[in-house]
Amino acid sequence: MSAILSADDLNDFISPGVACIKPVETLPLQKPADTANSYEVTTEDKLPAEPPPPAHITLTDCLACSGCVTSAEAVLISLQSHSEVLHALDSAPCLTQHRSYQREAGYTKGDLDGTTTIPKDAEKVFVASVSPQVRASLAATYGTTEQEAGWMIEQLLSGPKGLKTGGKYGNDFAWIIDTNAMRELGLVLGTEEVLASSATTEDTISFEAEGTTTTQPKKPILTSACPGWICYAEKTHPHVLPHLSRLKSPQALTGTLVKTVLSRTLHIHPSQIWHLAIMPCFDKKLEASRAELTDIYWQPLSTPTPTPATPVRDVDCVITARELLMLAESRSISFPALPRQPLSHSSHPPFPDPKLNTFLFPHSHSPISSLRKPQLPVAGSSGGYLYHILRTQQALYPGSAIHSVRGRNADVIEYTLSLHDRVLFRAARYYGFRNIQNLVRKLKPGKQSRMPGGKMLGARKPGLKAEMDYAYVEVMACPGGCTNGGGQIKVEDVGALQGVRQGQGQKEWLARVDEAYYSMEEEGSAGDEAAYDAEGDVLMNGVDASDVVNGISKSYIKGIVARWAALTGLDEEKLVYTSYRKVDSDVGKEKGREMERVVELAGKIGGGW
């Protein structure tokens, strides 16, 4: 690893040319200069014999440092990569090969008999979660549907021709979870958060613990599902932290559900559950490394801890679409040659709770499958948070209409919900860091001048207050949304993968990925006959139409959360919410001479600042 890490070649960065300053701490200490003879000449024998060793940087260093505001690809891939997946699979035998989950999951009453023993600490359960953006990227690459791409991923992770064909133990993944399920949970809870914020005045909000799980966010509420945006806010613009949604991202929600439910129902320690997330961007690796997303934040205080008490991540490893192909190649598996059909139900054990099993893995003819439907282009490619909130607000005001106005570019859109020329709700979408910088600048509070009678410094200009009178803003770091994540397959990669020369540009390629994302097939389309209303929502017997918004039943999702909390014995707050904090850098600092030391060290390594 080089002494200086640069983000020049990344496309999920915040500021180009930002160098990591952590390596300066590896430089040897300089002996104090002898001032007795100011004309002394240094000879060769007094020079360092060899250069300092290369720096070793961990994700903890990245998260604790504000000297860099981007995900350094060299650091992230070295710590969370396809090699780490193979290492984990070969580290311990798979628990599913030694235990009957039908008995352990609670499908039959009674305690275990003497024929089944508690698993050894070395045995593990392997679980994977896959985002729809990754499936869309693979679908566009190999000319398949998004659903078929998902089946190919299942075949690789759990199929007979997949990863289990090699390795020390022949391990595979017991469950492959579609993060769309937890996304729906996030949409419902995120909408409730916005509705609660609209009914709360700023005077009643406590600002003593801004950014904590028990603090109501300030208006406008900003999306918190994008880790690149969160890292940027925590390190460079802490004034926006009170506006961040407290809700965990679908990746984090899935990780928390996997670790809490399986550890409780299978009576194993969370460290015996290894969770792999396959995501569209590298910043998701940073999210998985957050201290707030470990078991110490949801474990009861009375729970005995191992020695030493090491926090267990809710998500152990994150890889991207490109790294997934590298994973297949490392086991000499041709990904496009994998079967494009689903695995049989018998190849996976049922998830250790019938209700959660139906939620995570719905059958094609189940009511929840009939409700679910593909994302619409108007919802965007980043989960549809803003769209679901708008549709929920629209349902509260029959006859209201949603209007959109494009901003200075396609990644800035303002939405208003109005009824009889009266604006009821205002929201916006900001994608890409250039637009995000404009957003945080508008949210920055002014400072009172120290001069007597002076005006507020940095105060908003007249007319700007109306522009920022949003109740909610969907913020994503990548231009175009999550389908354009830094870990997605790029147009220049497609030619090498398919063995043909590509004549299209990145913009045309992204349009193909978006098309695959929006055209995902309905899980209940095979044989299900469901009627739709004028807005596209499913009308089913026994289901209150007012309870269903955009194919998602609020009461059903609330029931899932209640079941999750009851099954684990944990508070809902600990399960679904997280916190944020201002990051102050102590890298290269020393009390009394911080700036002098940084300048000195910068000169020693060649400057560049």
XYZ file of C-alpha atoms in Angstrom, residues 40-448:
409
model
C 27.087 21.536 11.512
C 26.830 19.486 8.302
C 24.867 16.248 8.334
C 26.877 13.318 6.998
C 25.559 10.213 5.250
C 25.994 8.021 8.292
C 23.421 10.143 10.135
C 20.749 9.707 7.487
C 18.017 7.082 7.946
C 19.235 3.680 6.806
C 15.977 2.722 5.111
C 12.587 4.286 4.375
C 9.793 3.838 6.922
C 7.543 0.796 6.501
C 4.314 1.183 4.523
C 1.279 2.442 6.399
C -1.471 0.080 7.497
C -4.869 1.744 7.506
C -8.039 0.160 8.847
C -11.665 1.082 8.351
C -11.688 2.258 11.944
C -9.020 4.790 11.002
C -11.180 6.013 8.118
C -14.257 6.436 10.284
C -12.368 8.231 13.060
C -10.613 10.697 10.774
C -11.957 13.813 9.105
C -8.842 14.388 7.036
C -10.389 12.350 4.231
C -14.006 12.509 3.065
C -14.178 9.621 0.644
C -14.018 5.833 0.636
C -10.480 4.858 -0.328
C -10.887 1.914 -2.667
C -7.494 0.421 -1.854
C -8.316 0.315 1.854
C -11.834 -0.997 1.542
C -11.188 -3.789 -0.927
C -8.225 -5.042 1.091
C -10.431 -5.488 4.164
C -13.834 -6.423 2.713
C -13.480 -8.260 -0.566
C -14.203 -11.540 -2.315
C -11.054 -12.960 -0.678
C -12.537 -12.281 2.735
C -15.675 -14.218 1.710
C -13.608 -17.247 0.742
C -11.597 -16.981 3.957
C -14.791 -16.911 6.033
C -16.278 -19.919 4.230
C -13.094 -21.877 4.931
C -12.773 -20.719 8.532
C -15.374 -23.021 10.098
C -17.828 -25.801 9.247
C -21.347 -24.737 8.373
C -23.826 -25.082 11.205
C -26.676 -25.974 8.828
C -24.926 -29.242 7.993
C -25.081 -30.407 11.626
C -28.522 -29.354 12.815
C -32.150 -29.789 11.924
C -33.604 -26.304 11.570
C -37.133 -27.693 11.438
C -36.826 -28.622 15.119
C -34.675 -25.694 16.227
C -36.760 -23.013 14.500
C -39.858 -23.632 16.606
C -42.039 -25.267 13.976
C -42.620 -28.102 16.448
C -43.260 -27.539 20.121
C -41.069 -28.766 22.907
C -37.420 -28.645 23.793
C -34.671 -30.376 21.888
C -34.148 -34.024 22.689
C -30.808 -35.496 23.572
C -29.937 -36.330 19.968
C -29.156 -32.674 19.127
C -26.382 -30.896 20.957
C -25.472 -27.259 21.246
C -23.129 -26.392 18.340
C -19.478 -25.778 18.905
C -18.304 -22.212 18.927
C -16.396 -22.809 15.714
C -19.466 -23.648 13.647
C -21.116 -20.816 11.737
C -24.267 -19.925 9.841
C -23.696 -18.105 6.548
C -26.330 -15.627 5.336
C -26.252 -13.290 2.319
C -28.381 -10.301 1.352
C -28.570 -8.873 -2.172
C -29.719 -5.433 -3.295
C -31.957 -5.018 -6.392
C -29.453 -2.572 -7.922
C -26.825 -5.330 -8.050
C -29.257 -7.677 -9.758
C -30.100 -4.951 -12.284
C -26.409 -4.405 -13.063
C -25.861 -8.118 -13.682
C -29.078 -8.367 -15.708
C -27.950 -5.578 -18.040
C -24.517 -7.172 -18.358
C -25.687 -10.625 -19.382
C -28.941 -9.739 -21.127
C -31.218 -11.403 -18.585
C -34.103 -10.216 -16.468
C -33.562 -8.868 -12.970
C -35.270 -11.964 -11.589
C -33.008 -14.325 -13.536
C -29.945 -12.423 -12.326
C -31.145 -13.013 -8.775
C -31.459 -16.731 -9.466
C -27.908 -16.805 -10.838
C -26.654 -15.202 -7.620
C -28.525 -17.848 -5.600
C -26.981 -20.588 -7.727
C -23.514 -19.172 -7.056
C -23.947 -18.773 -3.308
C -26.008 -21.897 -2.551
C -26.409 -23.984 -5.705
C -24.801 -27.354 -6.490
C -22.546 -25.724 -9.114
C -21.638 -22.766 -6.928
C -19.189 -22.019 -4.143
C -19.854 -25.296 -2.321
C -17.943 -27.150 -5.057
C -14.673 -25.941 -3.546
C -13.169 -24.809 -0.297
C -12.101 -26.596 2.864
C -15.591 -27.497 4.108
C -17.720 -27.122 0.981
C -19.776 -24.430 2.737
C -22.541 -22.387 1.158
C -25.055 -19.766 2.300
C -28.118 -20.985 4.163
C -30.275 -18.004 3.136
C -30.080 -15.358 0.406
C -32.296 -12.428 1.402
C -33.660 -9.825 -0.986
C -33.139 -6.434 0.689
C -36.374 -5.237 -0.946
C -38.213 -6.802 2.002
C -36.382 -4.654 4.550
C -36.622 -1.687 2.177
C -40.407 -1.906 2.465
C -40.072 -1.929 6.229
C -37.883 1.169 5.969
C -40.381 2.945 3.719
C -43.202 2.536 6.212
C -41.128 3.549 9.240
C -39.513 6.423 7.365
C -42.921 7.765 6.398
C -44.075 7.627 10.014
C -40.973 9.580 11.001
C -41.819 12.330 8.515
C -45.463 12.475 9.626
C -44.373 12.749 13.243
C -41.942 15.520 12.353
C -44.660 17.448 10.523
C -46.836 17.327 13.629
C -43.980 18.466 15.917
C -42.779 22.028 16.243
C -39.076 22.755 16.601
C -39.733 24.293 19.997
C -40.698 20.882 21.384
C -37.645 19.071 20.019
C -34.795 18.355 22.397
C -31.436 19.414 21.039
C -29.357 18.043 23.880
C -28.724 14.761 22.077
C -29.010 15.557 18.413
C -28.556 12.578 16.128
C -29.380 9.953 18.762
C -31.956 7.207 18.321
C -34.416 8.932 20.660
C -34.252 12.371 19.057
C -36.910 13.480 16.609
C -35.175 14.810 13.460
C -35.613 18.449 12.500
C -37.296 19.546 9.296
C -36.374 18.987 6.593
C -35.642 15.330 7.307
C -32.779 14.055 5.142
C -32.400 10.482 3.942
C -29.791 8.479 5.858
C -29.624 5.319 3.734
C -26.583 6.485 1.718
C -23.328 5.919 3.681
C -21.277 8.189 1.423
C -23.608 11.066 2.254
C -23.578 10.192 5.979
C -19.776 10.052 6.112
C -19.614 13.438 4.383
C -22.124 15.002 6.779
C -20.471 13.674 9.922
C -16.990 14.829 8.935
C -17.582 18.133 7.179
C -21.095 19.453 7.911
C -22.192 18.460 11.426
C -24.878 21.137 11.344
C -27.031 18.809 9.214
C -26.901 15.895 11.681
C -30.107 16.965 13.504
C -31.900 16.668 10.147
C -30.836 13.075 9.403
C -33.406 10.314 9.536
C -32.677 7.954 12.420
C -33.831 4.941 10.408
C -31.307 2.275 9.488
C -30.668 1.494 5.834
C -32.028 -1.749 4.288
C -28.539 -3.256 4.566
C -28.310 -2.416 8.268
C -31.898 -3.510 8.960
C -31.234 -6.849 7.307
C -28.031 -7.307 9.279
C -29.703 -6.515 12.585
C -32.609 -8.861 11.839
C -30.289 -11.704 10.853
C -28.055 -11.397 13.898
C -30.829 -10.845 16.459
C -33.310 -13.459 15.255
C -30.841 -16.241 14.490
C -28.835 -15.757 17.688
C -32.014 -15.893 19.780
C -33.797 -18.753 18.001
C -30.757 -20.950 17.367
C -29.195 -20.193 20.766
C -25.843 -19.237 19.327
C -23.614 -16.213 19.729
C -23.898 -13.466 17.058
C -20.257 -14.092 16.135
C -21.315 -17.512 14.813
C -23.535 -15.824 12.219
C -21.620 -14.504 9.212
C -23.569 -12.037 7.103
C -22.489 -11.029 3.602
C -24.128 -8.031 1.882
C -23.864 -7.575 -1.894
C -24.327 -3.871 -2.576
C -23.908 -1.360 -5.441
C -21.291 0.946 -3.876
C -18.048 0.791 -1.910
C -19.303 3.151 0.790
C -21.524 0.356 2.067
C -18.305 -1.168 3.417
C -17.887 1.908 5.600
C -21.473 1.580 6.806
C -20.899 -2.024 7.830
C -17.893 -0.892 9.898
C -19.806 1.664 11.969
C -19.603 1.043 15.705
C -23.323 1.890 15.982
C -24.175 -1.140 13.848
C -22.816 -3.835 16.156
C -24.358 -6.114 18.746
C -23.338 -3.901 21.661
C -26.076 -1.471 20.610
C -28.882 -4.011 20.763
C -27.656 -6.630 23.243
C -29.300 -6.320 26.674
C -26.926 -5.073 29.357
C -27.435 -8.279 31.331
C -26.284 -10.454 28.430
C -22.975 -12.150 29.227
C -20.228 -11.186 26.813
C -17.357 -13.320 25.556
C -13.795 -12.719 26.643
C -12.571 -10.431 25.302
C -15.789 -8.500 24.703
C -15.393 -7.725 21.008
C -18.300 -6.024 19.203
C -19.864 -8.167 16.491
C -20.888 -6.388 13.306
C -24.421 -6.757 12.036
C -22.914 -7.001 8.529
C -19.592 -8.840 8.477
C -18.565 -8.177 4.890
C -19.767 -6.140 1.910
C -18.879 -6.825 -1.715
C -20.107 -5.177 -4.891
C -21.394 -6.477 -8.220
C -17.916 -6.482 -9.723
C -16.470 -8.251 -6.697
C -19.219 -10.873 -6.944
C -17.901 -11.806 -10.375
C -14.394 -11.958 -8.907
C -15.747 -14.301 -6.237
C -17.052 -16.675 -8.899
C -13.818 -16.464 -10.878
C -11.747 -17.296 -7.792
C -13.495 -20.675 -7.615
C -13.230 -21.162 -11.415
C -16.990 -20.715 -11.818
C -18.401 -19.119 -14.977
C -21.109 -16.782 -13.691
C -23.016 -16.452 -17.010
C -23.083 -20.263 -17.288
C -24.917 -20.685 -13.976
C -28.537 -21.936 -14.227
C -31.064 -19.133 -14.649
C -33.696 -20.782 -12.534
C -34.508 -20.744 -8.818
C -33.291 -23.302 -6.349
C -35.829 -25.701 -4.919
C -37.394 -24.824 -1.575
C -35.814 -27.928 -0.066
C -32.328 -26.535 -0.730
C -32.836 -23.904 1.986
C -33.995 -24.475 5.564
C -36.983 -22.351 6.610
C -36.103 -19.172 8.438
C -36.515 -19.715 12.204
C -39.951 -18.076 12.429
C -42.921 -18.762 10.146
C -44.100 -15.146 9.950
C -40.647 -13.750 9.229
C -40.036 -16.586 6.784
C -43.122 -15.561 4.786
C -42.038 -11.915 4.885
C -38.487 -12.547 3.703
C -39.238 -15.402 1.301
C -42.865 -15.052 0.154
C -44.416 -17.745 -2.002
C -45.679 -16.725 -5.419
C -49.345 -17.029 -4.394
C -49.144 -15.458 -0.939
C -51.072 -12.229 -0.260
C -47.886 -10.271 0.410
C -46.483 -11.332 -2.988
C -49.629 -10.148 -4.714
C -49.270 -6.754 -3.065
C -45.648 -6.228 -4.038
C -44.959 -4.638 -7.400
C -41.984 -3.255 -9.349
C -40.507 0.169 -8.723
C -41.736 2.932 -10.998
C -39.280 5.290 -12.736
C -40.851 8.220 -10.912
C -39.762 6.615 -7.629
C -36.079 6.741 -8.608
C -33.436 4.034 -8.457
C -32.529 4.455 -4.773
C -35.376 2.711 -2.994
C -38.260 5.133 -3.512
C -38.218 6.765 -0.070
C -39.476 10.139 -1.271
C -42.069 8.612 -3.604
C -43.590 6.471 -0.862
C -43.840 9.461 1.457
C -45.541 11.504 -1.275
C -48.026 8.714 -2.019
C -48.793 8.308 1.684
C -49.398 12.027 2.049
C -51.566 11.986 -1.065
C -53.708 9.214 0.438
C -54.360 11.447 3.444
C -55.782 14.173 1.195
C -58.167 12.699 -1.409
C -58.180 14.737 -4.578
C -54.687 16.150 -4.046
C -52.109 16.107 -6.844
C -48.324 15.694 -6.947
C -46.364 18.184 -9.058
C -42.642 18.074 -9.842
C -40.267 20.776 -11.050
C -36.783 19.992 -12.308
C -33.916 21.938 -10.777
C -30.668 23.038 -12.344
C -30.025 19.453 -13.509
C -31.770 16.085 -13.692
C -30.555 15.111 -10.204
C -32.429 17.940 -8.476
C -36.224 17.729 -8.463
C -38.698 19.557 -6.241
C -42.072 17.987 -5.448
C -45.207 19.619 -4.097
C -48.494 18.076 -3.001
C -51.332 20.517 -3.487
C -55.102 20.591 -3.169
C -57.122 23.406 -4.760
C -53.987 25.515 -5.310
C -52.977 25.088 -1.664
C -49.552 23.507 -1.030
C -49.871 20.734 1.550
C -46.447 19.142 1.422
C -43.114 20.063 -0.113
C -40.145 17.761 -0.694
C -37.115 17.393 -2.959
C -34.548 14.996 -4.378
C -30.817 15.787 -4.396
C -28.454 13.289 -6.033
C -24.700 13.743 -6.495
C -22.246 15.612 -4.301
C -22.260 18.797 -6.348
C -25.952 19.171 -5.637
C -25.560 17.988 -2.045
C -23.053 20.751 -1.381
C -25.649 23.306 -2.445
C -28.198 21.663 -0.151
C -26.026 21.691 2.983
C -24.990 25.275 2.247
C -28.635 26.326 2.319
C -29.171 24.484 5.611
C -26.186 26.087 7.304
C -27.343 28.411 10.099
C -26.164 31.977 10.161
C -23.841 33.386 12.832
C -24.523 36.513 14.782
